[in-house]
mmCIF file of C-alpha atoms and ligand atoms in Angstrom:
data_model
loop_
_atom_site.group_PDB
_atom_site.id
_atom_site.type_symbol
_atom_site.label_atom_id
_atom_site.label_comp_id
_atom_site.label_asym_id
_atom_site.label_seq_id
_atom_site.Cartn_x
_atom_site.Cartn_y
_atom_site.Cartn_z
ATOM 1 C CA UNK A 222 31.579 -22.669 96.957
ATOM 2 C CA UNK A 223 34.628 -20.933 98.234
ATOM 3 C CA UNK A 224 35.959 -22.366 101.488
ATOM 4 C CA UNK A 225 39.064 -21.863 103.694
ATOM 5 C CA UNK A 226 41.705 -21.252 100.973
ATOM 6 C CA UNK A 227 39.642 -18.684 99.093
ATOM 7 C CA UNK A 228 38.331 -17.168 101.976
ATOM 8 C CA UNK A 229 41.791 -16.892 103.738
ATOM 9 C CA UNK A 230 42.972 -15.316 100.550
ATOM 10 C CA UNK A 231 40.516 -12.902 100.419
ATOM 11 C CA UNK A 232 40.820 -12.065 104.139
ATOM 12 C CA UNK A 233 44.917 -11.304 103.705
ATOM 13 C CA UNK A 234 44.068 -9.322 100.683
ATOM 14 C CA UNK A 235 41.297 -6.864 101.774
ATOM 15 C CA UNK A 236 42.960 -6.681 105.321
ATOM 16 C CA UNK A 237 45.550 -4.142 104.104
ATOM 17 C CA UNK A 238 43.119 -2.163 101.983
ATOM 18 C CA UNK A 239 40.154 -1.981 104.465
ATOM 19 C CA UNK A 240 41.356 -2.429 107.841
ATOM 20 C CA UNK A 241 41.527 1.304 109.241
ATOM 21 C CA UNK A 242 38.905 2.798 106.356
ATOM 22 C CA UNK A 243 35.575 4.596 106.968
ATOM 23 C CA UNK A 244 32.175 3.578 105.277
ATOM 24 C CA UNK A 245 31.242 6.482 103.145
ATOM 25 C CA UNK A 246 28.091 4.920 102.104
ATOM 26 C CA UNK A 247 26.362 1.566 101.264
ATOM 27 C CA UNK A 248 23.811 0.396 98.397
ATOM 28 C CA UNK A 249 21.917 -2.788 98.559
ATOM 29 C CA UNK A 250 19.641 -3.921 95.281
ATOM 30 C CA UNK A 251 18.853 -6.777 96.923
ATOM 31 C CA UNK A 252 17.457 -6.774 100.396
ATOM 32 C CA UNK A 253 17.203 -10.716 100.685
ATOM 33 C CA UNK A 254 21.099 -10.630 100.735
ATOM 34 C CA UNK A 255 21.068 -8.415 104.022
ATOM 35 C CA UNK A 256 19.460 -8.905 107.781
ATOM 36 C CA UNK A 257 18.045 -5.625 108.534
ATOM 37 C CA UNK A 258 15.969 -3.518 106.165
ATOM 38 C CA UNK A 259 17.819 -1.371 103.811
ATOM 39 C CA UNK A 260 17.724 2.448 106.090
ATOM 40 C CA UNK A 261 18.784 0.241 109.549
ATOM 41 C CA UNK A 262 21.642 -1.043 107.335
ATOM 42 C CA UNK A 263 22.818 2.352 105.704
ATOM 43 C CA UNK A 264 22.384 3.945 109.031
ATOM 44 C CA UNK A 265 24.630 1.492 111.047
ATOM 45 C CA UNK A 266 27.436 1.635 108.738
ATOM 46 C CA UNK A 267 27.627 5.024 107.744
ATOM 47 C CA UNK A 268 30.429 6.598 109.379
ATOM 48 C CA UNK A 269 31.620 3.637 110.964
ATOM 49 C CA UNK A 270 35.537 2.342 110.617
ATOM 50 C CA UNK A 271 36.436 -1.423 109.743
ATOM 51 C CA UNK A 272 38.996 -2.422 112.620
ATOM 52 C CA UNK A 273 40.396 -5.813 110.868
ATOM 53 C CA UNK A 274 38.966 -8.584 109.516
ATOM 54 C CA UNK A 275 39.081 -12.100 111.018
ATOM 55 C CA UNK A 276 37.937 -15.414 108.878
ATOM 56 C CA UNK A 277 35.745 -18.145 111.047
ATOM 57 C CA UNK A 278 35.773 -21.126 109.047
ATOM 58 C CA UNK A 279 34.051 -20.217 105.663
ATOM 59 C CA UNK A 280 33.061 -16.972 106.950
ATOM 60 C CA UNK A 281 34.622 -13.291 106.482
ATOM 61 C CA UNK A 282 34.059 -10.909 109.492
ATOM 62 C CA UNK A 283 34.793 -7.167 109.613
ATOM 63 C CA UNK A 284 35.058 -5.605 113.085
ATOM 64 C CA UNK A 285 33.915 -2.190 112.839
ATOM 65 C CA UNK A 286 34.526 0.513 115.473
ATOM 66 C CA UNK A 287 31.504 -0.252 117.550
ATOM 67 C CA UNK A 288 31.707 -3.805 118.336
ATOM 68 C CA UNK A 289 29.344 -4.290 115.089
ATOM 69 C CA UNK A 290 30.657 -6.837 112.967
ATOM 70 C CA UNK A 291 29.295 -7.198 109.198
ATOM 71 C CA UNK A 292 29.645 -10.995 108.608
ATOM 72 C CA UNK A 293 29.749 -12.401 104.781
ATOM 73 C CA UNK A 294 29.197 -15.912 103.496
ATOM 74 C CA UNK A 295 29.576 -16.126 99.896
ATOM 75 C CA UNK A 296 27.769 -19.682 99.610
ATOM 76 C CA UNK A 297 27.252 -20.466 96.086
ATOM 77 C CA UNK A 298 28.137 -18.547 93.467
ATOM 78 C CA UNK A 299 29.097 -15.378 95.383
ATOM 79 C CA UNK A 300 32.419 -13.379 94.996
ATOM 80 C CA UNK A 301 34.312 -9.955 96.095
ATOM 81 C CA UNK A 302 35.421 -7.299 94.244
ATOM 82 C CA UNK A 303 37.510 -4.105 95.505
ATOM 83 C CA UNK A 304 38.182 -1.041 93.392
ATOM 84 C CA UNK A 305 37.006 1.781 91.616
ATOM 85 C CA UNK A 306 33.610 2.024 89.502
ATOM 86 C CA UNK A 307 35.674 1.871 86.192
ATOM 87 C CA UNK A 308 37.492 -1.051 87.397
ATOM 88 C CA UNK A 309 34.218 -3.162 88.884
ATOM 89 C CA UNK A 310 33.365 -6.146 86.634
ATOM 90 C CA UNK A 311 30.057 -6.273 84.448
ATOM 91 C CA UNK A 312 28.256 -7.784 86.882
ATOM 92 C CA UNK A 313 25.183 -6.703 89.277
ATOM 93 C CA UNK A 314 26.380 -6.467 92.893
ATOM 94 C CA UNK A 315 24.116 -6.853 95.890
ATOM 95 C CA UNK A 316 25.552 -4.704 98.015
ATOM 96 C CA UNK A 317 28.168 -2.401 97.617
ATOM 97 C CA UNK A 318 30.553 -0.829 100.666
ATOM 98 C CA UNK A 319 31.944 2.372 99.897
ATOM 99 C CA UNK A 320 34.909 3.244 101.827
ATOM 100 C CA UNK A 321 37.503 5.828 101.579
ATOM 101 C CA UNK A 322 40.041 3.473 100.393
ATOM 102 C CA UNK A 323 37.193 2.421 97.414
ATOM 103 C CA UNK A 324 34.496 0.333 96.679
ATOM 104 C CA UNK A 325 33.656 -3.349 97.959
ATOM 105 C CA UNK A 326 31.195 -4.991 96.105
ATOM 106 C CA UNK A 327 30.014 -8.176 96.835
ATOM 107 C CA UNK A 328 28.479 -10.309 93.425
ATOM 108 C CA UNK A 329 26.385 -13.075 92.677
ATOM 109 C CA UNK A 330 25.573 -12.675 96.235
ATOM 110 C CA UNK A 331 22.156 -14.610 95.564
ATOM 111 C CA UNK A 332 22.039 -17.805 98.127
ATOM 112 C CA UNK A 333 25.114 -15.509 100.470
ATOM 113 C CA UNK A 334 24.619 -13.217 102.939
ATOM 114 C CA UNK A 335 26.101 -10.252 104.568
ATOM 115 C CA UNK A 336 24.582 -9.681 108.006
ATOM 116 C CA UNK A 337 25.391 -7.048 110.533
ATOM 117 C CA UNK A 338 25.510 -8.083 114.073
ATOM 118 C CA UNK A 339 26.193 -7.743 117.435
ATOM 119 C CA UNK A 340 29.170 -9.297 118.968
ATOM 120 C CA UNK A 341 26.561 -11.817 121.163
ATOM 121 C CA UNK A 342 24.651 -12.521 118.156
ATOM 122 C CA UNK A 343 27.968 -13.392 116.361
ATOM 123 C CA UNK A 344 28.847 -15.611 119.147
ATOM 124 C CA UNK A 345 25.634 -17.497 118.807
ATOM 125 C CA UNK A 346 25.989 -17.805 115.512
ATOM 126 C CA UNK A 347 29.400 -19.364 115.873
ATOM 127 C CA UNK A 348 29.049 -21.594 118.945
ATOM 128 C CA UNK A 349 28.478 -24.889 116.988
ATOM 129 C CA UNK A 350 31.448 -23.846 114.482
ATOM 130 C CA UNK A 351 34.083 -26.643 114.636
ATOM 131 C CA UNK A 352 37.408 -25.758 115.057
ATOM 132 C CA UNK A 353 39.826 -24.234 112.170
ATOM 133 C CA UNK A 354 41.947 -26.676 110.801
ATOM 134 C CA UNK A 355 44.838 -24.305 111.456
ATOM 135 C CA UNK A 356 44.083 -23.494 115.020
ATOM 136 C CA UNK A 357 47.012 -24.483 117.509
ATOM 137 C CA UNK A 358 44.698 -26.018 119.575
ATOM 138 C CA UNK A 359 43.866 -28.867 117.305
ATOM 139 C CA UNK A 360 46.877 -31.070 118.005
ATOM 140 C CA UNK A 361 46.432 -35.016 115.838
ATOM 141 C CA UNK A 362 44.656 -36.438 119.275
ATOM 142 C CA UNK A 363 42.072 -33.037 119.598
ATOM 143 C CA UNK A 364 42.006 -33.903 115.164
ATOM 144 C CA UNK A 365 41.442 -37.604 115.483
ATOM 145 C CA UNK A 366 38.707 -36.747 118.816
ATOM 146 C CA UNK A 367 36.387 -34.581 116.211
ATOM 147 C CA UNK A 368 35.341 -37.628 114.360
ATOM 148 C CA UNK A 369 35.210 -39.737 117.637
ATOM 149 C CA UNK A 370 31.222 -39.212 117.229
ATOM 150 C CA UNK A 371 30.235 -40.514 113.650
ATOM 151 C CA UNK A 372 29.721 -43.255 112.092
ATOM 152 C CA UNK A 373 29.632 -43.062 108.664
ATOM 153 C CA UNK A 374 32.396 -41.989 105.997
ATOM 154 C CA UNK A 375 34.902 -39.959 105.846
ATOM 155 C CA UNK A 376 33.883 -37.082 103.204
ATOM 156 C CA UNK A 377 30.628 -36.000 105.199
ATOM 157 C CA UNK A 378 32.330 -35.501 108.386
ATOM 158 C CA UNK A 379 35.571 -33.742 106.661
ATOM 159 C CA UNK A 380 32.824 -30.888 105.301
ATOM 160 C CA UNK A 381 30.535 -31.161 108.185
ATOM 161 C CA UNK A 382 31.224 -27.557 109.866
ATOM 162 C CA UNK A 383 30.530 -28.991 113.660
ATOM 163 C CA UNK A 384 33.606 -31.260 113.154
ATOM 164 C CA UNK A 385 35.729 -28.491 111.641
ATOM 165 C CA UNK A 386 35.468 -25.265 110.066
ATOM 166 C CA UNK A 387 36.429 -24.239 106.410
ATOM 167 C CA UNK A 388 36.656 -27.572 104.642
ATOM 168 C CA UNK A 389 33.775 -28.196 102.184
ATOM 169 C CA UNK A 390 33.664 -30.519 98.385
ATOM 170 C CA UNK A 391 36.599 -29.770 96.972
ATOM 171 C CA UNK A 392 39.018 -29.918 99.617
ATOM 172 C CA UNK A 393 37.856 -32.723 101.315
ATOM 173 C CA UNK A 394 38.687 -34.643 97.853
ATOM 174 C CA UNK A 395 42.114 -32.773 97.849
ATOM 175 C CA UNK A 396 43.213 -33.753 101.595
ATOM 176 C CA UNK A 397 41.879 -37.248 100.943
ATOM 177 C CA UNK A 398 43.830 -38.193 97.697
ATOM 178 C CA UNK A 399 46.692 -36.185 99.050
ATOM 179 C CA UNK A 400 46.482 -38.892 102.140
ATOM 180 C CA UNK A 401 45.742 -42.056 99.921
ATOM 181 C CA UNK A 402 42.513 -42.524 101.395
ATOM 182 C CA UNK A 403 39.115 -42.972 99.522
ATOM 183 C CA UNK A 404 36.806 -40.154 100.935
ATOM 184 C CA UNK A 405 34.544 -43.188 101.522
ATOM 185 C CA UNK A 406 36.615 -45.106 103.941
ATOM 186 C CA UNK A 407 34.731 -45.852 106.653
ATOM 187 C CA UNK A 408 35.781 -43.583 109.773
ATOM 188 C CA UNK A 409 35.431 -45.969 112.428
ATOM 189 C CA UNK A 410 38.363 -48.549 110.056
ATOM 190 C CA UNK A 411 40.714 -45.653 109.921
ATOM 191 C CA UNK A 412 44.263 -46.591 111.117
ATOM 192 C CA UNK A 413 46.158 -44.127 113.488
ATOM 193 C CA UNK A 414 48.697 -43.693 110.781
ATOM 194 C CA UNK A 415 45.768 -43.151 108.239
ATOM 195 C CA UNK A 416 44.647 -40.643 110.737
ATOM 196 C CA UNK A 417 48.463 -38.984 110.822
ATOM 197 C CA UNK A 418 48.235 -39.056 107.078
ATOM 198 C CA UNK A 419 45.012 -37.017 107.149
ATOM 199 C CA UNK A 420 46.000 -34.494 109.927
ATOM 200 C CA UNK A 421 49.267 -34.011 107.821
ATOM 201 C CA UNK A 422 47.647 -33.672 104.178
ATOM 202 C CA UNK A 423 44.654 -31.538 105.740
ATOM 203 C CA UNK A 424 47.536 -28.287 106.808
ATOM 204 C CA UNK A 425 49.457 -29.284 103.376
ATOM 205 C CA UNK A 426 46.819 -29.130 100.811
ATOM 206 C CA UNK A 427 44.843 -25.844 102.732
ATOM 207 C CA UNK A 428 48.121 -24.411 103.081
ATOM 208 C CA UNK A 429 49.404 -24.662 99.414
ATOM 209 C CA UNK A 430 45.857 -24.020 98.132
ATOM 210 C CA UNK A 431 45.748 -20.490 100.317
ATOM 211 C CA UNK A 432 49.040 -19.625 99.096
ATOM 212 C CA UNK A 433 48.152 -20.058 95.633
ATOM 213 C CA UNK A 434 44.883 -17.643 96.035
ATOM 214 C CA UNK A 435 42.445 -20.397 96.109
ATOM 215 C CA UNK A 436 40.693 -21.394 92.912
ATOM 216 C CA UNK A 437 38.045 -18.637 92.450
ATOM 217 C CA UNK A 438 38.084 -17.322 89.272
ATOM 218 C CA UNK A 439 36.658 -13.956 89.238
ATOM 219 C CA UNK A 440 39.656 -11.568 90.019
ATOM 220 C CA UNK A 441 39.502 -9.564 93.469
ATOM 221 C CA UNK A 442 40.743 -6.434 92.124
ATOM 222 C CA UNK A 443 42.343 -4.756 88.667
ATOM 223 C CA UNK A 444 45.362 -6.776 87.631
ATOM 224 C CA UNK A 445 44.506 -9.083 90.317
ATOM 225 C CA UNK A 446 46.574 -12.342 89.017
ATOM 226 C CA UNK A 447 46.941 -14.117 92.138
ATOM 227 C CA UNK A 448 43.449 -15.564 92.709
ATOM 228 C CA UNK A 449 42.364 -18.627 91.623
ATOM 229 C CA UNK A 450 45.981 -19.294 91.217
ATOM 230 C CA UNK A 451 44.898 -23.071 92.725
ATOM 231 C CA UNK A 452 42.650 -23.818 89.864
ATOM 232 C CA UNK A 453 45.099 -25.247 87.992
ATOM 233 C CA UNK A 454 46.740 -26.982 90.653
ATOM 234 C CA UNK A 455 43.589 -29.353 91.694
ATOM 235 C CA UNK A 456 45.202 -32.600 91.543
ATOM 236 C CA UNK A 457 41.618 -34.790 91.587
ATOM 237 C CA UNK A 458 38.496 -32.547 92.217
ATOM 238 C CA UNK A 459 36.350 -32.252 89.415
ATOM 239 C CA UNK A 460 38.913 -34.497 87.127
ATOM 240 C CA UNK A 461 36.373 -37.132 86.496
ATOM 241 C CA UNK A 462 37.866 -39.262 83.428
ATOM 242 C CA UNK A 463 41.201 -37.610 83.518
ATOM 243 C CA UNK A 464 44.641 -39.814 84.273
ATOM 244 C CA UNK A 465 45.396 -39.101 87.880
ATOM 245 C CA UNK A 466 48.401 -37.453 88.281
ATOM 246 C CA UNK A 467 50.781 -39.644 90.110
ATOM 247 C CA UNK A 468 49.540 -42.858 88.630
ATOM 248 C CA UNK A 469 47.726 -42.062 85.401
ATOM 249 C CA UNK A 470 44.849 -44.043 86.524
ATOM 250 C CA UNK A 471 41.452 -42.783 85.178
ATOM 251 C CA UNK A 472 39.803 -40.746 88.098
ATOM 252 C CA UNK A 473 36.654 -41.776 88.907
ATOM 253 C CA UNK A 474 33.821 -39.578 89.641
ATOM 254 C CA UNK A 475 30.807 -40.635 91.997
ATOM 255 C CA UNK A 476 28.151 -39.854 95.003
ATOM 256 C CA UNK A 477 29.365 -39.594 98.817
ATOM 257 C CA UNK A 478 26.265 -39.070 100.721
ATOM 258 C CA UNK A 479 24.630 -37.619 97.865
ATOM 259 C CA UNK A 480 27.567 -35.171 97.414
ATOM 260 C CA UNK A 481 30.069 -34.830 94.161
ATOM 261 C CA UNK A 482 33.265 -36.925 95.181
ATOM 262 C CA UNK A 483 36.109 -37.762 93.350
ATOM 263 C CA UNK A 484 38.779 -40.861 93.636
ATOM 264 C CA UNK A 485 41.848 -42.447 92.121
ATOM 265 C CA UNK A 486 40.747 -45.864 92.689
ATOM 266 C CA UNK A 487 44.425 -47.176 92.293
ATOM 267 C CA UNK A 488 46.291 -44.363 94.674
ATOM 268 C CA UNK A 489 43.633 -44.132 97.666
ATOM 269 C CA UNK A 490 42.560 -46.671 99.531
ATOM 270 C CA UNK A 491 39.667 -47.544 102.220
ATOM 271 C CA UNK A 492 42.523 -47.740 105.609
HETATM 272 ZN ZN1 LIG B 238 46.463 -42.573 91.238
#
């Protein structure tokens, strides 16, 4: 599931080729993917201008000239394309945008969403967001303050999106081997130089992974080489049985809460 890198990615890509275009029309095959029915949709985008677009956490919003804003979550599975119809990948797309600087189709859009809202009903929807991780605000004490409340282990709080925004499986295994600590440590043992470790590793790893378009695969336009650029650059998620790379000890695979996590059991440790 894409999450702050891939989302940021897609955000500074599509800014520069949507931000100031008019919606010439709009298809939807699938009405589950939308909030309205399919005429109220059509009819309150058509002839409507995208103003920018903003990411909240794992989110993509696109201010249009209204104070509408049509909010996308790609959840699992789901991807962007931008271009012609000759240049559109094989694949089925939900919804399709058509602007006058080309197409935006949104694919595999089957547990996403792209809703169109009000600016109160985005705030509501928003309210319980945590924090981004890259929002000045969140100095180490306001960091180490969003985990003041739990209990439990580390991983589930790093993706819970009340604590912070953005950060979801395979991230959360990213910042914690880049901070040498097991994504089950137990919060409450954490060390305040654990804790600097974390804050430090968290900007680090989302900030390299953004920069090298995420890890999505599917390309976000023709010639588009830059996304999924991170893929290769995973250092421990989903390298279960592979020699971890700074100590060549076998990375071991197993359940967090019930979720996928991975762990160097020689690099990371539980303080
Ligand atoms: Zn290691």
């Amino acid at each position: 599931m894409p999450e702050l890198p891939e989302m940021e990615h897609y955000r500074a890509q599509l800014a520069p080729r949507i931000a100031g275009a008019q919606i010439t029309g709009t298809e939807v095959t699938r009405e589950k993917s939308i909030n309205l029915s399919v005429q109220e949709f059509q009819d309150g985008l058509h002839g409507r201008t995208i103003w920018h677009v903003e990411r909240r956490g794992k989110h993509l919003v696109m201010h249009l000239d209204n104070g509408k804003r049509l909010v996308l979550h790609l959840m699992l599975g789901g991807s962007i394309f931008f271009g012609s119809e000759e240049e559109k990948p094989d694949r089925t797309a939900q919804v399709t945008i058509r602007l006058t600087t080309g197409n935006l189709y949104f694919i595999g859009l089957r547990l996403g969403y792209l809703h169109l809202l009000s600016v109160k009903e985005v705030e509501a929807k928003f309210r319980e967001l945590g924090p981004d991780p890259f929002d000045k605000r969140l100095s180490l004490q306001a960091f180490i303050a969003r985990f003041s409340g739990k209990r439990g282990v580390l991983k589930p709080a790093l993706v819970d999106q009340h604590v912070l925004s953005g950060i979801g499986n395979c991230y959360s295994d990213e910042i914690a081997f880049a901070a040498s600590i097991r994504p089950d440590a137990r919060i409450r043992e954490l060390e305040p130089s654990t804790w600097e470790r974390l804050y430090q590793a968290m900007h680090s790893v989302l900030r390299e992974a953004t920069a090298r378009g995420g890890y999505m695969e599917e390309p976000l336009t023709a010639g588009d080489e830059v996304t999924g650029g991170y893929n290769d650059h995973c250092q421990i998620y989903d390298r279960g049985g592979e020699p971890c790379v700074r100590c060549g000890t076998v990375i071991e695979q197993f359940e967090v809460s019930s979720r996928k996590a991975f762990v160097c059991p020689a690099c990371q440790k539980s303080q």
